[in-house]
Amino acid sequence: MSDYTVSHLRQLESEAIYILRETAAQFERPVLLFSGGKDSIVMTHLARKAFWPAKIPFPLLHVDTGHNFPETIVYRDNLVEKMGANLIVGSVQEAIDDGRVVEEKGPNASRNFLQIQTLLDALEKGQYDAALGGGRRDEEKARAKERFFSHRDEFGQWDPKNQRPELWNIFNGRMSLGENFRVFPLSNWTEMDVWQYMKLEEIDLPSLYFAHEREIVVRNRTILAVSEFVQPREGETVEKRLIRFRTMGDATITGAVESNASTMDMIIDEVAAARETERGNRADDKRSESAMEDRKKQGYF
């Protein structure tokens, strides 16, 4: 890794740590959203560095769809135990059982949209005024509109046309009762930056990110791993392929890519040659051109 790359990564690290500390200073009850994906893992790593030798001064919140990859949950629980962190789980299944949300029906049903109400309920229950997330501007066009401090109204809704200026890294966290902020310390990072930083810092990851043989089906041009949540339909063929995941989420919508990249270096080379964004294989983002922005306006992260 060149000196220039290391210098660039340290600048991004310094910016993210500054934002994490600014969040702790400006808000009374921040919470860090943790999905078990690489971006939230990097966020947790940065938070540990930002407040070391003290513990992270806010809990981790996982919005659990109930359709997780087992490897993700094992990784999450091991990390929380190792850090001595406080983990809060918002359950989509509980929201369904309580009648807070209604599960989608049909062949392309997903619980992804149901995360919105579960997240808003968890934020309200914990009275959290700021939720830290690993969203990056290079991921998706709606996320490219986000500020570092992204204001949400009293209903948890986002108005991309009514956000505050952030000149010279001066952040305005003032809000009225019931409002909150979403904070994105990794806004200026790219997928390549994340992978190079994880290599530099020797951060462990779930095995799903590395190439492994798995049974899959191809559905609507998306490679889905066969599991208790994804079963072959009529006309679909179960195959064994060497795959890995570029992004992590609900097992029913998270597409894999064919790959033999089994090391950090191989993945970095693969990302450098990629011509599709990491969310390009997410079934939830393919529902419409504005799918992500529509969800964000209603409270999605």
mmCIF file with all atom_site columns, N, CA and C in Angstrom, residues 186-215:
data_model
loop_
_atom_site.group_PDB
_atom_site.id
_atom_site.type_symbol
_atom_site.label_atom_id
_atom_site.label_alt_id
_atom_site.label_comp_id
_atom_site.label_asym_id
_atom_site.label_entity_id
_atom_site.label_seq_id
_atom_site.pdbx_PDB_ins_code
_atom_site.Cartn_x
_atom_site.Cartn_y
_atom_site.Cartn_z
_atom_site.occupancy
_atom_site.B_iso_or_equiv
_atom_site.pdbx_formal_charge
_atom_site.auth_seq_id
_atom_site.auth_comp_id
_atom_site.auth_asym_id
_atom_site.auth_atom_id
_atom_site.pdbx_PDB_model_num
ATOM 1  N N  . LEU A 1 186 ? -19.011 8.199   7.411  1.00 0.00 ? 186 LEU A N  1
ATOM 2  C CA . LEU A 1 186 ? -18.300 7.617   6.263  1.00 0.00 ? 186 LEU A CA 1
ATOM 3  C C  . LEU A 1 186 ? -18.767 8.211   4.934  1.00 0.00 ? 186 LEU A C  1
ATOM 4  N N  . SER A 1 187 ? -19.423 9.342   4.962  1.00 0.00 ? 187 SER A N  1
ATOM 5  C CA . SER A 1 187 ? -20.000 9.914   3.744  1.00 0.00 ? 187 SER A CA 1
ATOM 6  C C  . SER A 1 187 ? -19.004 10.024  2.609  1.00 0.00 ? 187 SER A C  1
ATOM 7  N N  . ASN A 1 188 ? -17.787 10.442  2.889  1.00 0.00 ? 188 ASN A N  1
ATOM 8  C CA . ASN A 1 188 ? -16.802 10.695  1.844  1.00 0.00 ? 188 ASN A CA 1
ATOM 9  C C  . ASN A 1 188 ? -15.957 9.470   1.487  1.00 0.00 ? 188 ASN A C  1
ATOM 10 N N  . TRP A 1 189 ? -16.249 8.336   2.103  1.00 0.00 ? 189 TRP A N  1
ATOM 11 C CA . TRP A 1 189 ? -15.514 7.113   1.797  1.00 0.00 ? 189 TRP A CA 1
ATOM 12 C C  . TRP A 1 189 ? -16.112 6.439   0.562  1.00 0.00 ? 189 TRP A C  1
ATOM 13 N N  . THR A 1 190 ? -15.300 5.660   -0.120 1.00 0.00 ? 190 THR A N  1
ATOM 14 C CA . THR A 1 190 ? -15.768 4.812   -1.212 1.00 0.00 ? 190 THR A CA 1
ATOM 15 C C  . THR A 1 190 ? -15.642 3.347   -0.790 1.00 0.00 ? 190 THR A C  1
ATOM 16 N N  . GLU A 1 191 ? -16.217 2.461   -1.586 1.00 0.00 ? 191 GLU A N  1
ATOM 17 C CA . GLU A 1 191 ? -16.064 1.031   -1.291 1.00 0.00 ? 191 GLU A CA 1
ATOM 18 C C  . GLU A 1 191 ? -14.590 0.647   -1.254 1.00 0.00 ? 191 GLU A C  1
ATOM 19 N N  . MET A 1 192 ? -13.806 1.207   -2.171 1.00 0.00 ? 192 MET A N  1
ATOM 20 C CA . MET A 1 192 ? -12.373 0.919   -2.180 1.00 0.00 ? 192 MET A CA 1
ATOM 21 C C  . MET A 1 192 ? -11.697 1.409   -0.903 1.00 0.00 ? 192 MET A C  1
ATOM 22 N N  . ASP A 1 193 ? -12.066 2.608   -0.456 1.00 0.00 ? 193 ASP A N  1
ATOM 23 C CA . ASP A 1 193 ? -11.492 3.137   0.785  1.00 0.00 ? 193 ASP A CA 1
ATOM 24 C C  . ASP A 1 193 ? -11.776 2.198   1.955  1.00 0.00 ? 193 ASP A C  1
ATOM 25 N N  . VAL A 1 194 ? -13.010 1.693   2.020  1.00 0.00 ? 194 VAL A N  1
ATOM 26 C CA . VAL A 1 194 ? -13.403 0.813   3.120  1.00 0.00 ? 194 VAL A CA 1
ATOM 27 C C  . VAL A 1 194 ? -12.542 -0.445  3.124  1.00 0.00 ? 194 VAL A C  1
ATOM 28 N N  . TRP A 1 195 ? -12.367 -1.060  1.958  1.00 0.00 ? 195 TRP A N  1
ATOM 29 C CA . TRP A 1 195 ? -11.578 -2.282  1.902  1.00 0.00 ? 195 TRP A CA 1
ATOM 30 C C  . TRP A 1 195 ? -10.101 -2.023  2.204  1.00 0.00 ? 195 TRP A C  1
ATOM 31 N N  . GLN A 1 196 ? -9.557  -0.948  1.670  1.00 0.00 ? 196 GLN A N  1
ATOM 32 C CA . GLN A 1 196 ? -8.155  -0.647  1.950  1.00 0.00 ? 196 GLN A CA 1
ATOM 33 C C  . GLN A 1 196 ? -7.946  -0.310  3.425  1.00 0.00 ? 196 GLN A C  1
ATOM 34 N N  . TYR A 1 197 ? -8.918  0.370   4.018  1.00 0.00 ? 197 TYR A N  1
ATOM 35 C CA . TYR A 1 197 ? -8.798  0.696   5.436  1.00 0.00 ? 197 TYR A CA 1
ATOM 36 C C  . TYR A 1 197 ? -8.878  -0.570  6.292  1.00 0.00 ? 197 TYR A C  1
ATOM 37 N N  . MET A 1 198 ? -9.775  -1.484  5.938  1.00 0.00 ? 198 MET A N  1
ATOM 38 C CA . MET A 1 198 ? -9.877  -2.725  6.697  1.00 0.00 ? 198 MET A CA 1
ATOM 39 C C  . MET A 1 198 ? -8.587  -3.528  6.596  1.00 0.00 ? 198 MET A C  1
ATOM 40 N N  . LYS A 1 199 ? -7.954  -3.488  5.434  1.00 0.00 ? 199 LYS A N  1
ATOM 41 C CA . LYS A 1 199 ? -6.661  -4.166  5.301  1.00 0.00 ? 199 LYS A CA 1
ATOM 42 C C  . LYS A 1 199 ? -5.609  -3.483  6.164  1.00 0.00 ? 199 LYS A C  1
ATOM 43 N N  . LEU A 1 200 ? -5.570  -2.146  6.112  1.00 0.00 ? 200 LEU A N  1
ATOM 44 C CA . LEU A 1 200 ? -4.588  -1.388  6.884  1.00 0.00 ? 200 LEU A CA 1
ATOM 45 C C  . LEU A 1 200 ? -4.737  -1.641  8.383  1.00 0.00 ? 200 LEU A C  1
ATOM 46 N N  . GLU A 1 201 ? -5.988  -1.696  8.847  1.00 0.00 ? 201 GLU A N  1
ATOM 47 C CA . GLU A 1 201 ? -6.255  -1.851  10.273 1.00 0.00 ? 201 GLU A CA 1
ATOM 48 C C  . GLU A 1 201 ? -6.412  -3.316  10.693 1.00 0.00 ? 201 GLU A C  1
ATOM 49 N N  . GLU A 1 202 ? -6.325  -4.228  9.731  1.00 0.00 ? 202 GLU A N  1
ATOM 50 C CA . GLU A 1 202 ? -6.439  -5.671  9.994  1.00 0.00 ? 202 GLU A CA 1
ATOM 51 C C  . GLU A 1 202 ? -7.746  -6.000  10.723 1.00 0.00 ? 202 GLU A C  1
ATOM 52 N N  . ILE A 1 203 ? -8.844  -5.525  10.156 1.00 0.00 ? 203 ILE A N  1
ATOM 53 C CA . ILE A 1 203 ? -10.169 -5.721  10.739 1.00 0.00 ? 203 ILE A CA 1
ATOM 54 C C  . ILE A 1 203 ? -10.742 -7.055  10.266 1.00 0.00 ? 203 ILE A C  1
ATOM 55 N N  . ASP A 1 204 ? -11.216 -7.850  11.196 1.00 0.00 ? 204 ASP A N  1
ATOM 56 C CA . ASP A 1 204 ? -11.850 -9.130  10.860 1.00 0.00 ? 204 ASP A CA 1
ATOM 57 C C  . ASP A 1 204 ? -13.255 -8.896  10.317 1.00 0.00 ? 204 ASP A C  1
ATOM 58 N N  . LEU A 1 205 ? -13.685 -9.772  9.421  1.00 0.00 ? 205 LEU A N  1
ATOM 59 C CA . LEU A 1 205 ? -14.990 -9.652  8.774  1.00 0.00 ? 205 LEU A CA 1
ATOM 60 C C  . LEU A 1 205 ? -15.717 -10.991 8.765  1.00 0.00 ? 205 LEU A C  1
ATOM 61 N N  . PRO A 1 206 ? -17.042 -10.975 8.604  1.00 0.00 ? 206 PRO A N  1
ATOM 62 C CA . PRO A 1 206 ? -17.763 -12.236 8.405  1.00 0.00 ? 206 PRO A CA 1
ATOM 63 C C  . PRO A 1 206 ? -17.265 -12.949 7.153  1.00 0.00 ? 206 PRO A C  1
ATOM 64 N N  . SER A 1 207 ? -17.283 -14.259 7.191  1.00 0.00 ? 207 SER A N  1
ATOM 65 C CA . SER A 1 207 ? -16.767 -15.056 6.074  1.00 0.00 ? 207 SER A CA 1
ATOM 66 C C  . SER A 1 207 ? -17.537 -14.833 4.782  1.00 0.00 ? 207 SER A C  1
ATOM 67 N N  . LEU A 1 208 ? -18.762 -14.310 4.865  1.00 0.00 ? 208 LEU A N  1
ATOM 68 C CA . LEU A 1 208 ? -19.594 -14.090 3.677  1.00 0.00 ? 208 LEU A CA 1
ATOM 69 C C  . LEU A 1 208 ? -18.938 -13.152 2.672  1.00 0.00 ? 208 LEU A C  1
ATOM 70 N N  . TYR A 1 209 ? -18.077 -12.282 3.124  1.00 0.00 ? 209 TYR A N  1
ATOM 71 C CA . TYR A 1 209 ? -17.440 -11.308 2.231  1.00 0.00 ? 209 TYR A CA 1
ATOM 72 C C  . TYR A 1 209 ? -16.362 -11.936 1.353  1.00 0.00 ? 209 TYR A C  1
ATOM 73 N N  . PHE A 1 210 ? -15.936 -13.148 1.709  1.00 0.00 ? 210 PHE A N  1
ATOM 74 C CA . PHE A 1 210 ? -14.873 -13.816 0.962  1.00 0.00 ? 210 PHE A CA 1
ATOM 75 C C  . PHE A 1 210 ? -15.452 -14.977 0.150  1.00 0.00 ? 210 PHE A C  1
ATOM 76 N N  . ALA A 1 211 ? -14.802 -15.287 -0.946 1.00 0.00 ? 211 ALA A N  1
ATOM 77 C CA . ALA A 1 211 ? -15.306 -16.305 -1.863 1.00 0.00 ? 211 ALA A CA 1
ATOM 78 C C  . ALA A 1 211 ? -15.459 -17.661 -1.165 1.00 0.00 ? 211 ALA A C  1
ATOM 79 N N  . HIS A 1 212 ? -16.605 -18.289 -1.403 1.00 0.00 ? 212 HIS A N  1
ATOM 80 C CA . HIS A 1 212 ? -16.887 -19.604 -0.848 1.00 0.00 ? 212 HIS A CA 1
ATOM 81 C C  . HIS A 1 212 ? -17.932 -20.271 -1.741 1.00 0.00 ? 212 HIS A C  1
ATOM 82 N N  . GLU A 1 213 ? -17.917 -21.605 -1.764 1.00 0.00 ? 213 GLU A N  1
ATOM 83 C CA . GLU A 1 213 ? -18.884 -22.334 -2.581 1.00 0.00 ? 213 GLU A CA 1
ATOM 84 C C  . GLU A 1 213 ? -20.211 -22.404 -1.825 1.00 0.00 ? 213 GLU A C  1
ATOM 85 N N  . ARG A 1 214 ? -21.297 -22.148 -2.582 1.00 0.00 ? 214 ARG A N  1
ATOM 86 C CA . ARG A 1 214 ? -22.608 -22.104 -1.947 1.00 0.00 ? 214 ARG A CA 1
ATOM 87 C C  . ARG A 1 214 ? -23.677 -22.478 -2.962 1.00 0.00 ? 214 ARG A C  1
ATOM 88 N N  . GLU A 1 215 ? -24.759 -23.065 -2.485 1.00 0.00 ? 215 GLU A N  1
ATOM 89 C CA . GLU A 1 215 ? -25.902 -23.333 -3.355 1.00 0.00 ? 215 GLU A CA 1
ATOM 90 C C  . GLU A 1 215 ? -26.645 -22.033 -3.615 1.00 0.00 ? 215 GLU A C  1
#
